[in-house]
Amino acid sequence: QVAVVESGGGLVQAGGSLRLSCTASGLTSGNYNMGWFRQAPGKEREGVSCISWSDITTYYEDSVKGRFTISRDKAKKTLTLQMNSLKPEDTAMYYCAVTGVIIGKNGCARAPGFDWGQGTQVTVPS
């Protein structure tokens, strides 16, 4: 059974930075598409940034391009999201996904039927 634990969220002033981390267990290898998703109150969960299993392809949602950077350590099965220049609209619960991630030309999503972790809250006051 694959499980993830997200950490690194918090309350930060606009313009500040946070580094989210995700540690996965139960994976047989690190060769999976992985990604970060977020859900703000009253909104659907959306793909923020994803990385392909080969590390060749990365996707960033338009509003975070140039501010967020996704990276991972395949051996350690960890995924990180460096978030700089944070804005109030970045406020959301952030979730990582290490299975079932689909990366397309216009975004990344997760196939139905996969469980989510508890997430980590990011709050940027306006």
Short mmCIF file of N, CA and C in Angstrom, two decimals:
data_model
loop_
_atom_site.label_atom_id
_atom_site.label_comp_id
_atom_site.label_asym_id
_atom_site.label_seq_id
_atom_site.Cartn_x
_atom_site.Cartn_y
_atom_site.Cartn_z
N GLN A 1 0.84 -1.19 0.00
CA GLN A 1 0.00 0.00 0.00
C GLN A 1 0.88 1.24 0.00
N VAL A 2 0.64 2.11 -0.98
CA VAL A 2 1.42 3.34 -1.08
C VAL A 2 0.83 4.39 -0.15
N ALA A 3 1.68 5.06 0.59
CA ALA A 3 1.24 6.14 1.46
C ALA A 3 2.21 7.30 1.32
N VAL A 4 1.70 8.50 1.52
CA VAL A 4 2.54 9.69 1.45
C VAL A 4 2.31 10.52 2.70
N VAL A 5 3.35 11.25 3.06
CA VAL A 5 3.25 12.20 4.16
C VAL A 5 3.78 13.53 3.66
N GLU A 6 2.92 14.54 3.66
CA GLU A 6 3.31 15.87 3.22
C GLU A 6 3.67 16.72 4.44
N SER A 7 4.62 17.61 4.25
CA SER A 7 5.02 18.51 5.32
C SER A 7 5.57 19.79 4.73
N GLY A 8 5.76 20.77 5.59
CA GLY A 8 6.40 22.01 5.16
C GLY A 8 5.47 23.19 5.01
N GLY A 9 4.18 22.96 5.12
CA GLY A 9 3.25 24.07 5.00
C GLY A 9 3.31 24.99 6.19
N GLY A 10 2.56 26.08 6.13
CA GLY A 10 2.54 27.02 7.24
C GLY A 10 1.92 28.32 6.83
N LEU A 11 2.03 29.28 7.71
CA LEU A 11 1.55 30.63 7.44
C LEU A 11 2.73 31.51 7.09
N VAL A 12 2.66 32.16 5.96
CA VAL A 12 3.76 33.00 5.51
C VAL A 12 3.20 34.26 4.89
N GLN A 13 3.88 35.34 5.07
CA GLN A 13 3.43 36.60 4.49
C GLN A 13 3.64 36.60 2.98
N ALA A 14 2.84 37.40 2.31
CA ALA A 14 2.98 37.52 0.86
C ALA A 14 4.42 37.89 0.50
N GLY A 15 4.94 37.22 -0.51
CA GLY A 15 6.31 37.43 -0.92
C GLY A 15 7.28 36.47 -0.29
N GLY A 16 6.82 35.72 0.68
CA GLY A 16 7.68 34.78 1.37
C GLY A 16 7.81 33.46 0.64
N SER A 17 8.51 32.51 1.27
CA SER A 17 8.78 31.21 0.65
C SER A 17 8.46 30.08 1.61
N LEU A 18 8.12 28.96 1.02
CA LEU A 18 7.95 27.72 1.75
C LEU A 18 8.50 26.59 0.89
N ARG A 19 8.90 25.54 1.55
CA ARG A 19 9.37 24.35 0.84
C ARG A 19 8.56 23.16 1.34
N LEU A 20 7.75 22.62 0.47
CA LEU A 20 6.94 21.45 0.80
C LEU A 20 7.71 20.18 0.51
N SER A 21 7.54 19.20 1.36
CA SER A 21 8.19 17.91 1.17
C SER A 21 7.15 16.80 1.23
N CYS A 22 7.42 15.74 0.50
CA CYS A 22 6.54 14.58 0.49
C CYS A 22 7.41 13.34 0.53
N THR A 23 7.13 12.49 1.49
CA THR A 23 7.85 11.23 1.59
C THR A 23 6.89 10.09 1.33
N ALA A 24 7.27 9.24 0.40
CA ALA A 24 6.40 8.13 0.01
C ALA A 24 6.92 6.82 0.57
N SER A 25 5.99 5.96 0.92
CA SER A 25 6.34 4.61 1.34
C SER A 25 5.48 3.63 0.55
N GLY A 26 6.01 2.44 0.38
CA GLY A 26 5.26 1.42 -0.34
C GLY A 26 5.50 1.41 -1.83
N LEU A 27 6.32 2.33 -2.34
CA LEU A 27 6.64 2.33 -3.76
C LEU A 27 7.74 1.31 -4.04
N THR A 28 7.65 0.65 -5.17
CA THR A 28 8.70 -0.30 -5.54
C THR A 28 9.89 0.41 -6.16
N SER A 29 9.65 1.60 -6.70
CA SER A 29 10.74 2.39 -7.26
C SER A 29 10.30 3.85 -7.28
N GLY A 30 11.19 4.74 -7.76
CA GLY A 30 10.83 6.14 -7.88
C GLY A 30 10.39 6.52 -9.28
N ASN A 31 10.25 5.52 -10.15
CA ASN A 31 9.95 5.80 -11.55
C ASN A 31 8.45 5.93 -11.81
N TYR A 32 7.89 6.96 -11.25
CA TYR A 32 6.48 7.25 -11.47
C TYR A 32 6.34 8.73 -11.77
N ASN A 33 5.33 9.09 -12.54
CA ASN A 33 4.95 10.50 -12.60
C ASN A 33 4.53 10.89 -11.19
N MET A 34 4.91 12.07 -10.76
CA MET A 34 4.53 12.55 -9.44
C MET A 34 4.10 14.00 -9.53
N GLY A 35 3.42 14.47 -8.55
CA GLY A 35 2.97 15.85 -8.64
C GLY A 35 2.43 16.41 -7.35
N TRP A 36 2.27 17.71 -7.38
CA TRP A 36 1.65 18.45 -6.28
C TRP A 36 0.32 19.02 -6.76
N PHE A 37 -0.67 18.88 -5.91
CA PHE A 37 -2.01 19.37 -6.20
C PHE A 37 -2.44 20.24 -5.02
N ARG A 38 -3.41 21.11 -5.26
CA ARG A 38 -3.89 21.93 -4.16
C ARG A 38 -5.39 22.12 -4.27
N GLN A 39 -5.99 22.36 -3.12
CA GLN A 39 -7.42 22.60 -3.09
C GLN A 39 -7.70 23.75 -2.13
N ALA A 40 -8.23 24.82 -2.68
CA ALA A 40 -8.63 25.97 -1.88
C ALA A 40 -10.09 25.78 -1.46
N PRO A 41 -10.50 26.43 -0.39
CA PRO A 41 -11.89 26.30 0.06
C PRO A 41 -12.89 26.64 -1.04
N GLY A 42 -13.84 25.76 -1.25
CA GLY A 42 -14.87 26.01 -2.25
C GLY A 42 -14.46 25.76 -3.67
N LYS A 43 -13.24 25.26 -3.86
CA LYS A 43 -12.75 25.02 -5.21
C LYS A 43 -12.36 23.56 -5.39
N GLU A 44 -12.27 23.16 -6.64
CA GLU A 44 -11.84 21.80 -6.93
C GLU A 44 -10.33 21.68 -6.78
N ARG A 45 -9.89 20.47 -6.54
CA ARG A 45 -8.45 20.23 -6.46
C ARG A 45 -7.85 20.41 -7.85
N GLU A 46 -6.70 21.06 -7.92
CA GLU A 46 -6.06 21.32 -9.20
C GLU A 46 -4.60 20.90 -9.16
N GLY A 47 -4.09 20.57 -10.32
CA GLY A 47 -2.68 20.23 -10.44
C GLY A 47 -1.84 21.49 -10.42
N VAL A 48 -0.88 21.57 -9.55
CA VAL A 48 -0.01 22.73 -9.44
C VAL A 48 1.28 22.51 -10.23
N SER A 49 1.90 21.37 -9.99
CA SER A 49 3.15 21.07 -10.67
C SER A 49 3.35 19.57 -10.66
N CYS A 50 3.78 19.04 -11.79
CA CYS A 50 4.01 17.60 -11.90
C CYS A 50 5.32 17.35 -12.62
N ILE A 51 5.87 16.18 -12.39
CA ILE A 51 7.13 15.79 -13.03
C ILE A 51 6.99 14.37 -13.53
N SER A 52 7.48 14.15 -14.74
CA SER A 52 7.34 12.82 -15.34
C SER A 52 8.31 11.84 -14.72
N TRP A 53 8.03 10.55 -14.93
CA TRP A 53 8.86 9.51 -14.33
C TRP A 53 10.29 9.61 -14.78
N SER A 54 10.50 10.12 -16.01
CA SER A 54 11.85 10.24 -16.56
C SER A 54 12.54 11.52 -16.14
N ASP A 55 11.83 12.39 -15.47
CA ASP A 55 12.31 13.73 -15.11
C ASP A 55 12.47 14.65 -16.32
N ILE A 56 12.06 14.19 -17.47
CA ILE A 56 12.22 15.01 -18.68
C ILE A 56 11.14 16.09 -18.75
N THR A 57 9.95 15.74 -18.34
CA THR A 57 8.83 16.68 -18.47
C THR A 57 8.39 17.20 -17.11
N THR A 58 8.25 18.51 -17.05
CA THR A 58 7.65 19.11 -15.86
C THR A 58 6.50 20.01 -16.30
N TYR A 59 5.53 20.11 -15.46
CA TYR A 59 4.38 20.96 -15.74
C TYR A 59 4.18 21.91 -14.56
N TYR A 60 3.88 23.15 -14.88
CA TYR A 60 3.53 24.13 -13.86
C TYR A 60 2.23 24.82 -14.28
N GLU A 61 1.34 24.94 -13.35
CA GLU A 61 0.13 25.70 -13.60
C GLU A 61 0.53 27.15 -13.86
N ASP A 62 -0.18 27.81 -14.75
CA ASP A 62 0.24 29.14 -15.21
C ASP A 62 0.53 30.11 -14.06
N SER A 63 -0.29 30.10 -13.05
CA SER A 63 -0.15 31.10 -11.99
C SER A 63 1.09 30.89 -11.12
N VAL A 64 1.73 29.72 -11.22
CA VAL A 64 2.90 29.47 -10.37
C VAL A 64 4.19 29.42 -11.17
N LYS A 65 4.10 29.53 -12.47
CA LYS A 65 5.30 29.49 -13.31
C LYS A 65 6.26 30.60 -12.89
N GLY A 66 7.53 30.24 -12.77
CA GLY A 66 8.54 31.20 -12.37
C GLY A 66 8.64 31.40 -10.87
N ARG A 67 7.69 30.85 -10.12
CA ARG A 67 7.72 31.01 -8.66
C ARG A 67 7.92 29.67 -7.93
N PHE A 68 7.38 28.61 -8.50
CA PHE A 68 7.46 27.28 -7.87
C PHE A 68 8.42 26.40 -8.66
N THR A 69 9.10 25.51 -7.94
CA THR A 69 9.99 24.55 -8.58
C THR A 69 9.78 23.18 -7.96
N ILE A 70 9.51 22.20 -8.82
CA ILE A 70 9.32 20.83 -8.36
C ILE A 70 10.62 20.07 -8.53
N SER A 71 10.90 19.18 -7.59
CA SER A 71 12.08 18.34 -7.70
C SER A 71 11.85 17.06 -6.91
N ARG A 72 12.70 16.10 -7.14
CA ARG A 72 12.54 14.87 -6.38
C ARG A 72 13.84 14.11 -6.28
N ASP A 73 13.85 13.20 -5.32
CA ASP A 73 14.96 12.28 -5.14
C ASP A 73 14.37 10.88 -5.32
N LYS A 74 14.67 10.28 -6.45
CA LYS A 74 14.07 8.98 -6.76
C LYS A 74 14.50 7.92 -5.76
N ALA A 75 15.77 7.96 -5.38
CA ALA A 75 16.26 6.94 -4.46
C ALA A 75 15.56 7.03 -3.11
N LYS A 76 15.33 8.25 -2.66
CA LYS A 76 14.70 8.44 -1.36
C LYS A 76 13.18 8.48 -1.47
N LYS A 77 12.68 8.48 -2.70
CA LYS A 77 11.24 8.54 -2.95
C LYS A 77 10.62 9.76 -2.26
N THR A 78 11.28 10.88 -2.43
CA THR A 78 10.75 12.13 -1.88
C THR A 78 10.50 13.12 -3.00
N LEU A 79 9.52 13.95 -2.79
CA LEU A 79 9.12 14.97 -3.76
C LEU A 79 9.06 16.30 -3.02
N THR A 80 9.59 17.34 -3.64
CA THR A 80 9.58 18.64 -2.99
C THR A 80 8.96 19.69 -3.92
N LEU A 81 8.50 20.74 -3.32
CA LEU A 81 7.98 21.88 -4.07
C LEU A 81 8.49 23.14 -3.39
N GLN A 82 9.42 23.80 -4.05
CA GLN A 82 9.92 25.07 -3.54
C GLN A 82 8.99 26.16 -4.03
N MET A 83 8.43 26.91 -3.10
CA MET A 83 7.47 27.94 -3.45
C MET A 83 8.02 29.30 -3.01
N ASN A 84 8.26 30.15 -3.97
CA ASN A 84 8.76 31.50 -3.70
C ASN A 84 7.72 32.53 -4.11
N SER A 85 7.93 33.74 -3.64
CA SER A 85 7.04 34.86 -3.98
C SER A 85 5.58 34.48 -3.79
N LEU A 86 5.28 33.93 -2.66
CA LEU A 86 3.93 33.44 -2.41
C LEU A 86 2.91 34.57 -2.39
N LYS A 87 1.72 34.23 -2.86
CA LYS A 87 0.63 35.20 -2.97
C LYS A 87 -0.58 34.68 -2.18
N PRO A 88 -1.47 35.57 -1.81
CA PRO A 88 -2.67 35.11 -1.09
C PRO A 88 -3.45 34.04 -1.86
N GLU A 89 -3.44 34.12 -3.18
CA GLU A 89 -4.18 33.14 -3.97
C GLU A 89 -3.52 31.76 -3.96
N ASP A 90 -2.35 31.65 -3.38
CA ASP A 90 -1.72 30.33 -3.22
C ASP A 90 -2.23 29.61 -1.98
N THR A 91 -3.03 30.29 -1.19
CA THR A 91 -3.58 29.68 0.01
C THR A 91 -4.44 28.47 -0.34
N ALA A 92 -4.10 27.32 0.21
CA ALA A 92 -4.81 26.07 -0.10
C ALA A 92 -4.20 24.94 0.72
N MET A 93 -4.87 23.81 0.68
CA MET A 93 -4.28 22.58 1.19
C MET A 93 -3.53 21.95 0.03
N TYR A 94 -2.29 21.60 0.27
CA TYR A 94 -1.45 21.03 -0.77
C TYR A 94 -1.27 19.54 -0.53
N TYR A 95 -1.41 18.78 -1.61
CA TYR A 95 -1.30 17.34 -1.56
C TYR A 95 -0.27 16.86 -2.57
N CYS A 96 0.47 15.84 -2.22
CA CYS A 96 1.35 15.25 -3.22
C CYS A 96 0.74 13.94 -3.69
N ALA A 97 1.10 13.56 -4.88
CA ALA A 97 0.65 12.31 -5.47
C ALA A 97 1.83 11.63 -6.11
N VAL A 98 2.01 10.35 -5.82
CA VAL A 98 3.13 9.61 -6.38
C VAL A 98 2.67 8.44 -7.22
N THR A 99 1.38 8.28 -7.38
CA THR A 99 0.82 7.27 -8.25
C THR A 99 -0.38 7.85 -8.97
N GLY A 100 -0.64 7.32 -10.14
CA GLY A 100 -1.83 7.73 -10.87
C GLY A 100 -1.79 9.12 -11.46
N VAL A 101 -0.62 9.73 -11.52
CA VAL A 101 -0.50 11.09 -12.05
C VAL A 101 -0.40 11.04 -13.57
N ILE A 102 -1.20 11.85 -14.20
CA ILE A 102 -1.22 11.93 -15.66
C ILE A 102 -0.78 13.33 -16.06
N ILE A 103 0.20 13.39 -16.93
CA ILE A 103 0.70 14.69 -17.38
C ILE A 103 0.33 14.87 -18.84
N GLY A 104 -0.40 15.94 -19.13
CA GLY A 104 -0.78 16.23 -20.50
C GLY A 104 -0.23 17.57 -20.93
N LYS A 105 -0.59 17.96 -22.14
CA LYS A 105 -0.08 19.23 -22.68
C LYS A 105 -0.61 20.41 -21.88
N ASN A 106 -1.81 20.28 -21.38
CA ASN A 106 -2.46 21.42 -20.73
C ASN A 106 -2.57 21.31 -19.22
N GLY A 107 -1.94 20.30 -18.68
CA GLY A 107 -2.02 20.19 -17.23
C GLY A 107 -1.70 18.82 -16.74
N CYS A 108 -1.82 18.66 -15.45
CA CYS A 108 -1.65 17.33 -14.88
C CYS A 108 -2.83 17.04 -13.98
N ALA A 109 -3.16 15.77 -13.92
CA ALA A 109 -4.32 15.34 -13.16
C ALA A 109 -4.00 13.99 -12.53
N ARG A 110 -4.94 13.50 -11.75
CA ARG A 110 -4.74 12.20 -11.14
C ARG A 110 -5.93 11.32 -11.49
N ALA A 111 -5.63 10.12 -11.89
CA ALA A 111 -6.69 9.17 -12.23
C ALA A 111 -7.54 8.89 -10.99
N PRO A 112 -8.81 8.65 -11.18
CA PRO A 112 -9.68 8.36 -10.03
C PRO A 112 -9.33 7.05 -9.37
N GLY A 113 -9.71 6.96 -8.12
CA GLY A 113 -9.53 5.70 -7.39
C GLY A 113 -8.31 5.64 -6.50
N PHE A 114 -7.49 6.68 -6.54
CA PHE A 114 -6.30 6.70 -5.69
C PHE A 114 -6.57 7.52 -4.43
N ASP A 115 -6.03 7.06 -3.34
CA ASP A 115 -6.20 7.79 -2.08
C ASP A 115 -5.25 8.98 -2.02
N TRP A 116 -5.68 9.99 -1.27
CA TRP A 116 -4.84 11.16 -1.03
C TRP A 116 -4.33 11.12 0.40
N GLY A 117 -3.19 11.80 0.61
CA GLY A 117 -2.68 11.94 1.95
C GLY A 117 -3.44 13.03 2.69
N GLN A 118 -2.93 13.39 3.87
CA GLN A 118 -3.62 14.39 4.68
C GLN A 118 -3.36 15.80 4.18
N GLY A 119 -2.32 15.98 3.40
CA GLY A 119 -2.02 17.29 2.88
C GLY A 119 -1.31 18.18 3.88
N THR A 120 -0.86 19.32 3.42
CA THR A 120 -0.23 20.31 4.27
C THR A 120 -0.79 21.68 3.90
N GLN A 121 -1.19 22.44 4.90
CA GLN A 121 -1.88 23.70 4.66
C GLN A 121 -0.88 24.83 4.42
N VAL A 122 -1.13 25.58 3.38
CA VAL A 122 -0.36 26.79 3.09
C VAL A 122 -1.31 27.97 3.19
N THR A 123 -0.94 28.94 4.01
CA THR A 123 -1.78 30.12 4.19
C THR A 123 -0.95 31.37 3.97
N VAL A 124 -1.41 32.20 3.05
CA VAL A 124 -0.75 33.46 2.75
C VAL A 124 -1.79 34.55 2.95
N PRO A 125 -1.74 35.27 4.04
CA PRO A 125 -2.77 36.28 4.32
C PRO A 125 -2.71 37.42 3.32
N SER A 126 -3.88 37.96 3.03
CA SER A 126 -3.92 39.11 2.11
C SER A 126 -3.76 40.41 2.86
#
